[in-house]
Coordinates of N, CA and C in Angstrom, one line a residue:
M1 N 190.5 235.9 221.8 CA 189.3 236.4 222.6 C 188.7 235.2 223.3
K2 N 188.4 235.4 224.6 CA 187.8 234.4 225.4 C 186.4 234.2 225.1
P3 N 186.0 232.9 224.8 CA 184.6 232.7 224.4 C 183.6 233.0 225.6
P4 N 182.4 233.4 225.3 CA 181.4 233.7 226.4 C 181.1 232.4 227.2
C5 N 180.9 232.6 228.5 CA 180.6 231.5 229.4 C 179.1 231.3 229.3
T6 N 178.7 230.1 229.1 CA 177.3 229.7 229.0 C 177.0 228.6 230.0
Y7 N 176.0 228.8 230.9 CA 175.7 227.8 231.9 C 174.9 226.7 231.3
S8 N 175.2 225.5 231.7 CA 174.5 224.3 231.4 C 174.0 223.6 232.7
P9 N 172.7 223.2 232.7 CA 172.2 222.5 233.9 C 173.1 221.3 234.3
D10 N 173.9 220.8 233.4 CA 174.7 219.6 233.8 C 175.9 220.0 234.6
Q11 N 176.3 221.3 234.7 CA 177.4 221.7 235.4 C 177.1 221.7 236.9
W12 N 178.1 221.3 237.7 CA 178.0 221.1 239.1 C 177.9 222.5 239.8
I13 N 178.6 223.5 239.3 CA 178.6 224.8 239.9 C 178.6 225.8 238.8
N14 N 177.7 226.8 238.9 CA 177.5 227.8 237.8 C 178.5 229.0 238.1
F15 N 179.7 229.0 237.6 CA 180.6 230.1 237.7 C 180.4 231.1 236.6
C16 N 179.5 230.8 235.7 CA 179.2 231.8 234.6 C 178.4 233.0 235.2
D17 N 177.4 232.7 236.0 CA 176.5 233.8 236.5 C 176.7 234.2 237.9
Y18 N 177.6 233.4 238.6 CA 177.8 233.7 240.0 C 179.3 233.7 240.3
T19 N 179.8 234.6 241.1 CA 181.2 234.7 241.4 C 181.6 233.6 242.4
P20 N 182.9 233.3 242.6 CA 183.3 232.3 243.6 C 182.9 232.8 245.0
L21 N 182.9 234.1 245.3 CA 182.5 234.6 246.6 C 181.0 234.3 246.8
Q22 N 180.2 234.6 245.8 CA 178.8 234.4 245.9 C 178.4 232.9 246.1
I23 N 179.1 232.0 245.4 CA 179.0 230.6 245.6 C 179.3 230.2 247.0
G24 N 180.5 230.7 247.5 CA 180.9 230.3 248.8 C 180.0 230.8 249.9
L25 N 179.4 232.0 249.8 CA 178.4 232.4 250.8 C 177.2 231.5 250.8
V26 N 176.7 231.2 249.7 CA 175.5 230.3 249.7 C 175.9 228.9 250.2
L27 N 177.0 228.4 249.8 CA 177.4 227.1 250.2 C 177.6 227.0 251.7
V28 N 178.3 227.9 252.3 CA 178.5 227.9 253.8 C 177.2 228.1 254.5
G29 N 176.4 229.0 254.0 CA 175.1 229.3 254.6 C 174.2 228.0 254.6
T30 N 174.3 227.2 253.5 CA 173.6 226.0 253.4 C 174.0 225.0 254.5
V31 N 175.3 225.0 254.7 CA 175.9 224.1 255.7 C 175.3 224.4 257.1
F32 N 175.2 225.7 257.4 CA 174.7 226.1 258.7 C 173.2 225.8 258.9
W33 N 172.5 225.9 257.8 CA 171.1 225.6 257.9 C 170.9 224.1 258.1
N34 N 171.8 223.3 257.5 CA 171.8 221.8 257.7 C 172.0 221.5 259.1
I35 N 172.9 222.2 259.8 CA 173.2 222.0 261.2 C 171.9 222.3 262.0
A36 N 171.3 223.4 261.7 CA 170.1 223.8 262.4 C 169.0 222.8 262.2
Y37 N 168.8 222.3 261.0 CA 167.9 221.2 260.8 C 168.2 220.0 261.6
G38 N 169.5 219.6 261.7 CA 169.8 218.4 262.5 C 169.5 218.6 264.0
V39 N 169.7 219.8 264.5 CA 169.4 220.1 265.9 C 167.9 220.0 266.1
I40 N 167.1 220.6 265.2 CA 165.7 220.6 265.3 C 165.1 219.1 265.3
I41 N 165.7 218.3 264.4 CA 165.3 216.9 264.4 C 165.6 216.2 265.7
R42 N 166.9 216.4 266.1 CA 167.3 215.7 267.3 C 166.5 216.1 268.5
N43 N 166.2 217.4 268.7 CA 165.5 217.8 269.9 C 164.0 217.4 269.7
G44 N 163.5 217.4 268.5 CA 162.1 216.9 268.3 C 161.9 215.5 268.7
L45 N 162.9 214.6 268.4 CA 162.8 213.2 268.8 C 163.0 213.1 270.3
R46 N 163.9 213.9 270.8 CA 164.3 213.7 272.3 C 163.2 214.2 273.2
Y47 N 162.6 215.4 272.8 CA 161.7 216.1 273.7 C 160.2 216.0 273.3
R48 N 160.0 215.4 272.1 CA 158.6 215.3 271.5 C 158.0 216.6 271.4
Y49 N 158.8 217.6 271.0 CA 158.3 219.0 270.8 C 159.2 219.6 269.7
V50 N 158.6 220.3 268.8 CA 159.3 220.9 267.7 C 159.4 222.4 267.8
E51 N 160.6 223.0 267.8 CA 160.7 224.4 268.0 C 160.3 225.2 266.8
M52 N 160.4 224.6 265.6 CA 160.0 225.3 264.4 C 158.5 225.5 264.3
P53 N 158.1 226.8 264.2 CA 156.6 227.0 264.1 C 156.0 226.2 263.0
Y54 N 154.8 225.7 263.3 CA 154.2 224.7 262.4 C 153.8 225.3 261.1
L55 N 153.4 226.6 261.1 CA 153.0 227.3 259.8 C 154.2 227.5 259.0
A56 N 155.3 227.9 259.6 CA 156.6 228.1 258.9 C 157.1 226.8 258.3
G57 N 156.9 225.7 259.1 CA 157.4 224.4 258.7 C 156.7 223.9 257.4
A58 N 155.4 224.3 257.3 CA 154.6 223.9 256.1 C 155.1 224.6 254.9
S59 N 155.3 225.9 255.0 CA 155.7 226.7 253.8 C 157.1 226.4 253.4
N60 N 158.0 226.2 254.4 CA 159.4 225.8 254.2 C 159.5 224.5 253.4
F61 N 158.7 223.5 253.8 CA 158.7 222.2 253.2 C 158.2 222.3 251.7
A62 N 157.2 223.1 251.5 CA 156.7 223.3 250.1 C 157.7 224.0 249.2
W63 N 158.4 225.0 249.8 CA 159.4 225.7 249.0 C 160.5 224.7 248.6
E64 N 161.0 223.9 249.5 CA 162.0 223.0 249.2 C 161.6 221.9 248.1
L65 N 160.3 221.5 248.2 CA 159.8 220.6 247.2 C 159.8 221.2 245.8
V66 N 159.3 222.4 245.7 CA 159.2 223.1 244.4 C 160.6 223.4 243.8
W67 N 161.5 224.0 244.7 CA 162.8 224.4 244.1 C 163.8 223.2 244.1
G68 N 163.5 222.1 244.8 CA 164.4 221.0 244.7 C 164.1 220.0 243.6
F69 N 162.8 220.0 243.1 CA 162.4 219.0 242.2 C 161.6 219.5 241.0
V70 N 161.1 220.7 241.0 CA 160.3 221.2 239.9 C 161.0 222.4 239.2
L71 N 161.3 223.4 239.8 CA 161.9 224.6 239.2 C 163.4 224.5 239.0
L72 N 164.1 224.1 240.0 CA 165.5 223.9 240.0 C 166.3 225.2 239.9
T73 N 167.2 225.4 240.9 CA 168.1 226.6 240.9 C 169.1 226.5 239.8
D74 N 169.5 227.7 239.3 CA 170.5 227.8 238.3 C 171.9 227.9 238.8
M75 N 172.1 227.6 240.1 CA 173.5 227.7 240.7 C 174.3 226.5 240.4
G76 N 173.7 225.4 239.9 CA 174.5 224.2 239.5 C 173.9 223.0 240.2
R77 N 174.3 221.8 239.7 CA 173.8 220.6 240.3 C 174.1 220.4 241.7
L78 N 175.3 220.9 242.2 CA 175.6 220.8 243.6 C 174.5 221.4 244.5
F79 N 174.0 222.6 244.1 CA 173.0 223.3 244.9 C 171.6 222.7 244.7
V80 N 171.4 222.1 243.5 CA 170.1 221.3 243.3 C 170.1 220.2 244.3
W81 N 171.2 219.4 244.4 CA 171.2 218.3 245.4 C 171.2 218.8 246.8
G82 N 171.8 220.0 247.0 CA 171.8 220.6 248.3 C 170.4 220.9 248.8
L83 N 169.6 221.4 247.9 CA 168.2 221.7 248.2 C 167.4 220.4 248.4
R84 N 167.7 219.4 247.7 CA 167.1 218.1 247.9 C 167.5 217.5 249.2
G85 N 168.7 217.8 249.6 CA 169.2 217.3 251.0 C 168.4 218.0 252.1
W86 N 168.1 219.4 251.9 CA 167.3 220.1 252.8 C 165.9 219.4 252.8
F87 N 165.4 219.1 251.6 CA 164.0 218.6 251.5 C 163.9 217.3 252.3
F88 N 164.9 216.4 252.2 CA 164.8 215.1 252.8 C 165.0 215.2 254.3
M89 N 165.8 216.2 254.8 CA 165.9 216.5 256.2 C 164.6 217.0 256.7
D90 N 164.0 217.9 255.9 CA 162.7 218.5 256.3 C 161.5 217.5 256.3
V91 N 161.7 216.4 255.6 CA 160.7 215.3 255.7 C 160.5 214.9 257.1
F92 N 161.7 214.8 257.8 CA 161.6 214.4 259.3 C 161.0 215.5 260.1
I93 N 161.4 216.7 259.8 CA 160.8 217.9 260.6 C 159.3 217.9 260.3
F94 N 158.9 217.8 259.1 CA 157.4 217.8 258.8 C 156.7 216.7 259.5
A95 N 157.3 215.5 259.5 CA 156.6 214.4 260.1 C 156.6 214.6 261.7
L96 N 157.6 215.2 262.2 CA 157.6 215.5 263.7 C 156.5 216.6 264.0
L97 N 156.4 217.5 263.1 CA 155.3 218.5 263.3 C 153.9 218.0 263.2
L98 N 153.8 217.0 262.2 CA 152.5 216.3 262.2 C 152.2 215.6 263.4
R99 N 153.2 215.0 264.0 CA 153.1 214.2 265.3 C 152.9 215.0 266.5
Y100 N 153.8 216.1 266.6 CA 153.8 216.8 267.9 C 153.4 218.3 267.7
G101 N 153.2 218.8 266.5 CA 153.0 220.2 266.3 C 151.8 220.7 266.9
S102 N 150.8 219.9 267.2 CA 149.5 220.4 267.8 C 149.8 220.9 269.2
K103 N 150.9 220.6 269.8 CA 151.2 221.1 271.1 C 151.5 222.6 271.1
Q104 N 151.8 223.1 269.9 CA 152.0 224.6 269.7 C 150.7 225.4 269.8
L105 N 149.6 224.7 269.6 CA 148.3 225.4 269.6 C 147.8 225.8 271.0
V106 N 147.4 227.0 271.1 CA 146.9 227.5 272.4 C 145.4 227.0 272.6
N107 N 144.6 227.0 271.6 CA 143.2 226.6 271.7 C 143.1 225.1 271.5
P108 N 142.7 224.4 272.5 CA 142.6 222.9 272.4 C 141.5 222.5 271.5
G109 N 140.6 223.3 271.2 CA 139.5 223.0 270.3 C 139.9 222.8 268.9
V110 N 141.1 223.4 268.5 CA 141.6 223.4 267.2 C 142.4 222.1 266.9
R111 N 142.9 221.6 268.0 CA 143.9 220.5 267.9 C 143.4 219.3 267.1
P112 N 142.2 218.9 267.2 CA 141.7 217.7 266.4 C 141.9 217.9 264.9
Y113 N 141.9 219.2 264.5 CA 142.0 219.5 263.0 C 143.4 219.9 262.6
F114 N 144.4 219.8 263.5 CA 145.7 220.3 263.3 C 146.3 219.7 262.0
V115 N 146.3 218.4 261.9 CA 146.9 217.7 260.7 C 146.3 218.2 259.4
W116 N 145.0 218.4 259.3 CA 144.4 218.9 258.1 C 144.8 220.3 257.9
I117 N 144.9 221.1 258.9 CA 145.4 222.5 258.7 C 146.8 222.6 258.2
K118 N 147.7 221.8 258.7 CA 149.0 221.8 258.3 C 149.2 221.3 256.9
L119 N 148.5 220.2 256.5 CA 148.6 219.7 255.2 C 148.0 220.7 254.2
S120 N 146.9 221.3 254.6 CA 146.3 222.3 253.7 C 147.2 223.5 253.4
V121 N 147.9 224.0 254.4 CA 148.8 225.1 254.3 C 150.0 224.6 253.3
F122 N 150.5 223.4 253.6 CA 151.6 222.9 252.7 C 151.1 222.8 251.3
L123 N 150.0 222.3 251.0 CA 149.5 222.1 249.6 C 149.2 223.5 249.0
F124 N 148.8 224.4 249.8 CA 148.5 225.8 249.2 C 149.7 226.4 248.7
W125 N 150.9 226.3 249.4 CA 152.1 227.0 249.0 C 152.7 226.5 247.8
I126 N 152.5 225.2 247.4 CA 153.2 224.6 246.3 C 152.9 225.4 245.0
P127 N 151.6 225.6 244.6 CA 151.3 226.4 243.4 C 151.7 227.9 243.5
V128 N 151.7 228.4 244.8 CA 152.1 229.8 245.0 C 153.5 230.0 244.6
F129 N 154.4 229.1 245.1 CA 155.8 229.3 244.7 C 156.1 229.0 243.2
Y130 N 155.4 228.1 242.7 CA 155.5 227.7 241.3 C 155.2 228.9 240.4
Y131 N 154.0 229.5 240.6 CA 153.5 230.6 239.7 C 154.2 231.9 240.1
F132 N 154.7 232.0 241.3 CA 155.4 233.2 241.7 C 156.7 233.3 240.8
Y133 N 157.3 232.2 240.5 CA 158.5 232.2 239.6 C 158.1 232.3 238.2
Q134 N 157.1 231.5 237.8 CA 156.7 231.5 236.4 C 156.2 232.8 235.9
E135 N 155.6 233.6 236.7 CA 155.0 234.9 236.3 C 156.0 236.0 236.5
G136 N 157.3 235.7 236.8 CA 158.3 236.7 236.8 C 158.6 237.4 238.1
Y137 N 158.1 237.0 239.2 CA 158.3 237.7 240.5 C 159.5 237.2 241.3
D138 N 160.1 236.1 240.9 CA 161.2 235.5 241.7 C 162.4 235.5 240.9
T139 N 163.6 235.3 241.6 CA 164.9 235.2 240.9 C 165.1 233.8 240.4
S140 N 166.2 233.6 239.7 CA 166.4 232.3 239.0 C 166.8 231.2 240.0
M141 N 167.0 231.6 241.3 CA 167.4 230.6 242.3 C 166.4 230.7 243.5
G142 N 165.3 231.4 243.3 CA 164.2 231.4 244.3 C 164.4 232.3 245.5
A143 N 165.3 233.3 245.4 CA 165.7 234.1 246.6 C 164.5 234.9 247.1
T144 N 163.7 235.5 246.3 CA 162.6 236.3 246.8 C 161.6 235.5 247.5
S145 N 161.1 234.4 247.0 CA 160.1 233.6 247.7 C 160.7 233.0 249.0
A146 N 162.0 232.7 248.9 CA 162.6 232.1 250.1 C 162.7 233.1 251.2
Y147 N 163.0 234.4 250.9 CA 163.1 235.4 251.9 C 161.7 235.8 252.4
L148 N 160.7 235.8 251.5 CA 159.3 236.1 252.0 C 158.9 235.1 253.1
I149 N 159.1 233.8 252.9 CA 158.7 232.9 254.0 C 159.7 232.9 255.1
T150 N 160.9 233.3 254.9 CA 161.9 233.4 256.0 C 161.6 234.6 257.0
V151 N 161.0 235.7 256.4 CA 160.6 236.8 257.2 C 159.5 236.3 258.2
V152 N 158.5 235.6 257.6 CA 157.4 235.0 258.4 C 157.9 234.0 259.4
M153 N 158.8 233.1 259.0 CA 159.3 232.1 259.9 C 160.1 232.8 261.1
S154 N 160.9 233.8 260.8 CA 161.7 234.5 261.8 C 160.7 235.2 262.8
A155 N 159.7 235.8 262.3 CA 158.7 236.5 263.2 C 158.0 235.4 264.1
L156 N 157.6 234.3 263.5 CA 156.9 233.3 264.2 C 157.8 232.6 265.3
Y157 N 159.1 232.5 265.0 CA 160.0 232.0 266.0 C 159.9 232.8 267.3
I158 N 159.9 234.1 267.1 CA 159.9 235.1 268.2 C 158.6 234.9 269.0
Q159 N 157.5 234.9 268.2 CA 156.2 234.7 268.9 C 156.1 233.4 269.6
H160 N 156.7 232.3 269.0 CA 156.6 231.0 269.6 C 157.4 230.9 270.9
I161 N 158.6 231.5 270.9 CA 159.4 231.4 272.1 C 158.9 232.2 273.3
L162 N 158.3 233.4 272.9 CA 157.7 234.2 274.0 C 156.4 233.7 274.5
S163 N 155.8 232.8 273.8 CA 154.5 232.2 274.3 C 154.7 231.0 275.1
R164 N 156.0 230.5 275.2 CA 156.3 229.3 276.0 C 157.1 229.7 277.3
P165 N 157.0 228.9 278.4 CA 157.7 229.2 279.6 C 159.2 229.2 279.3
E166 N 160.0 230.0 280.0 CA 161.4 230.0 279.9 C 162.0 228.6 280.2
G167 N 163.0 228.2 279.5 CA 163.5 226.9 279.6 C 162.9 225.8 278.8
S168 N 161.9 226.3 277.9 CA 161.3 225.3 277.0 C 162.3 224.9 275.9
V169 N 161.9 224.0 275.1 CA 162.9 223.4 274.1 C 163.1 224.3 272.9
F170 N 164.0 225.2 273.1 CA 164.4 226.1 272.0 C 165.9 226.1 272.0
S171 N 166.6 225.6 271.0 CA 168.0 225.4 270.9 C 168.7 226.7 270.6
G172 N 169.7 227.1 271.4 CA 170.5 228.2 271.1 C 171.4 228.0 269.9
L173 N 171.9 226.7 269.8 CA 172.7 226.4 268.6 C 171.9 226.5 267.3
S174 N 170.7 226.1 267.3 CA 169.9 226.2 266.1 C 169.6 227.7 265.8
A175 N 169.4 228.5 266.8 CA 169.2 229.9 266.6 C 170.4 230.6 266.0
W176 N 171.6 230.3 266.5 CA 172.8 230.9 266.0 C 173.1 230.4 264.6
C177 N 172.8 229.1 264.3 CA 173.1 228.6 262.9 C 172.1 229.3 261.9
Q178 N 170.9 229.5 262.3 CA 170.0 230.2 261.4 C 170.4 231.6 261.2
F179 N 170.8 232.3 262.3 CA 171.3 233.7 262.2 C 172.5 233.8 261.2
I180 N 173.5 232.9 261.4 CA 174.7 233.0 260.6 C 174.3 232.6 259.1
S181 N 173.6 231.6 259.0 CA 173.2 231.2 257.6 C 172.4 232.3 256.9
N182 N 171.4 232.8 257.5 CA 170.6 233.9 256.8 C 171.5 235.1 256.6
T183 N 172.4 235.4 257.5 CA 173.3 236.6 257.3 C 174.2 236.4 256.1
L184 N 174.7 235.2 255.9 CA 175.6 234.9 254.8 C 174.8 235.0 253.5
M185 N 173.6 234.4 253.5 CA 172.7 234.4 252.4 C 172.3 235.9 252.0
S186 N 172.1 236.7 253.0 CA 171.8 238.1 252.8 C 172.9 238.9 252.1
V187 N 174.1 238.6 252.6 CA 175.3 239.2 251.9 C 175.3 238.8 250.5
F188 N 175.1 237.6 250.2 CA 175.0 237.1 248.8 C 173.9 237.9 248.0
V189 N 172.8 238.1 248.6 CA 171.7 238.9 247.9 C 172.2 240.3 247.5
W190 N 172.8 241.0 248.5 CA 173.3 242.3 248.2 C 174.4 242.4 247.2
L191 N 175.2 241.3 247.1 CA 176.2 241.3 246.1 C 175.6 240.9 244.7
K192 N 174.7 240.0 244.7 CA 174.2 239.4 243.4 C 173.1 240.3 242.8
Y193 N 172.3 240.9 243.7 CA 171.1 241.6 243.2 C 171.1 243.1 243.8
P194 N 172.1 243.9 243.4 CA 172.2 245.3 243.9 C 171.0 246.1 243.6
D195 N 170.2 245.8 242.6 CA 169.0 246.6 242.2 C 167.7 246.1 242.7
K196 N 167.7 245.0 243.3 CA 166.4 244.4 243.8 C 166.2 244.9 245.3
H197 N 165.6 246.1 245.4 CA 165.5 246.7 246.7 C 164.5 246.1 247.6
F198 N 163.4 245.5 247.0 CA 162.4 244.8 247.8 C 163.0 243.6 248.4
L199 N 163.8 242.8 247.7 CA 164.5 241.7 248.2 C 165.5 242.1 249.3
Q200 N 166.2 243.2 249.1 CA 167.1 243.7 250.1 C 166.4 244.1 251.4
L201 N 165.2 244.7 251.3 CA 164.5 245.0 252.5 C 164.1 243.7 253.2
L202 N 163.8 242.7 252.5 CA 163.4 241.4 253.2 C 164.6 240.9 253.9
T203 N 165.8 241.0 253.4 CA 167.0 240.5 254.1 C 167.3 241.3 255.3
L204 N 167.0 242.6 255.3 CA 167.2 243.4 256.5 C 166.2 243.0 257.6
A205 N 164.9 242.7 257.2 CA 163.9 242.3 258.1 C 164.3 241.0 258.8
V206 N 164.8 240.0 258.0 CA 165.3 238.7 258.5 C 166.4 238.9 259.5
F207 N 167.4 239.8 259.1 CA 168.5 240.0 260.0 C 168.1 240.5 261.4
I208 N 167.2 241.5 261.4 CA 166.7 242.1 262.6 C 165.9 241.1 263.5
L209 N 165.0 240.3 262.8 CA 164.2 239.3 263.5 C 165.1 238.2 264.1
N210 N 166.1 237.8 263.3 CA 167.0 236.7 263.8 C 167.8 237.2 265.0
A211 N 168.3 238.5 264.9 CA 169.1 239.0 266.0 C 168.2 239.1 267.3
V212 N 167.0 239.5 267.1 CA 166.1 239.6 268.3 C 165.8 238.2 268.9
Y213 N 165.7 237.2 268.0 CA 165.5 235.9 268.5 C 166.7 235.4 269.3
V214 N 167.9 235.6 268.8 CA 169.1 235.2 269.5 C 169.2 235.9 270.8
L215 N 168.9 237.2 270.8 CA 168.9 238.0 272.1 C 167.9 237.4 273.1
I216 N 166.7 237.1 272.7 CA 165.8 236.5 273.6 C 166.3 235.2 274.1
Q217 N 166.9 234.3 273.3 CA 167.5 233.1 273.7 C 168.6 233.3 274.8
Y218 N 169.4 234.3 274.5 CA 170.5 234.6 275.4 C 170.0 235.1 276.8
R219 N 169.0 236.0 276.8 CA 168.5 236.6 278.0 C 167.7 235.5 278.8
Q220 N 167.0 234.6 278.1 CA 166.3 233.5 278.9 C 167.3 232.6 279.5
A221 N 168.4 232.3 278.7 CA 169.4 231.4 279.3 C 170.1 232.0 280.5
A222 N 170.4 233.3 280.4 CA 171.0 234.0 281.5 C 170.1 234.1 282.7
S223 N 168.8 234.2 282.5 CA 167.9 234.3 283.7 C 167.8 232.9 284.4
L224 N 167.9 231.9 283.6 CA 167.9 230.5 284.1 C 169.1 230.2 284.9
R225 N 170.3 230.7 284.4 CA 171.5 230.5 285.2 C 171.6 231.3 286.4
H226 N 171.0 232.5 286.4 CA 171.0 233.4 287.6 C 169.6 233.9 287.9
P227 N 168.8 233.0 288.4 CA 167.4 233.4 288.7 C 167.3 234.5 289.8
V228 N 166.3 235.3 289.6 CA 166.0 236.4 290.6 C 165.0 235.8 291.7
L229 N 165.5 235.8 292.9 CA 164.6 235.3 294.0 C 163.5 236.4 294.3
P230 N 162.4 235.9 294.8 CA 161.3 236.8 295.1 C 161.7 238.0 295.9
L231 N 162.5 237.8 297.0 CA 162.9 238.9 297.8 C 163.8 239.9 297.1
Q232 N 164.6 239.4 296.2 CA 165.5 240.3 295.4 C 164.6 241.1 294.4
S233 N 163.6 240.4 293.8 CA 162.7 241.1 292.9 C 162.0 242.2 293.6
A234 N 161.5 242.0 294.8 CA 160.8 243.0 295.6 C 161.7 244.2 295.9
A235 N 163.0 243.9 296.2 CA 163.9 244.9 296.6 C 164.2 245.8 295.4
V236 N 164.3 245.2 294.2 CA 164.5 245.9 293.0 C 163.4 246.9 292.7
Q237 N 162.2 246.4 292.9 CA 161.0 247.2 292.6 C 160.9 248.3 293.6
A238 N 161.3 248.1 294.9 CA 161.3 249.1 295.9 C 162.3 250.2 295.6
D239 N 163.5 249.8 295.0 CA 164.4 250.9 294.7 C 163.9 251.7 293.5

């Protein structure tokens, strides 16, 4: 008789509680998010503007701190260090947001307080994520809290791009990488947690919001490649 499989935190990959397919989905999804992070950092340094919404950046950074160093995922050491890799990449994004994130604010009167606002939001989320898990609301790898903030992040991305002129610094590559990554992670959720309907609803919301954001990116890029001249626009309205 085959002995029962018991996971130990020293194992690099937890094949006791997760199937190879589930591990593969999360692993590939992580790679695509790393690419998105790299693009955001590159463009932030190049254009001195960060496409990630500043509120989402604060909650995202807090989640990675808590799950990378305090709670620790049960998927194995490989994924623990993967989250820490996200965290260290996010250090650069967080620093860029502290430096340039005030440009996202519409009200100039708030800009002098931007750094304090962002730091306060970041500090607020740390105990929220910690107690959300400790009191039994989260999964053993933080999926529910991750998707809660991803829904907010995805909605803020749409608001952010629509509030800026067409042609602003929003990367199509980053948008596609986020869409692919979140879709793979969502498939993982449906396979691993078939009875967690609230979490499944969050994945559907993220999928729809990400798809809308990619569509907005595509339509803006198409309009910049083929601009409508004033006379053409008047003719269309007349028809």
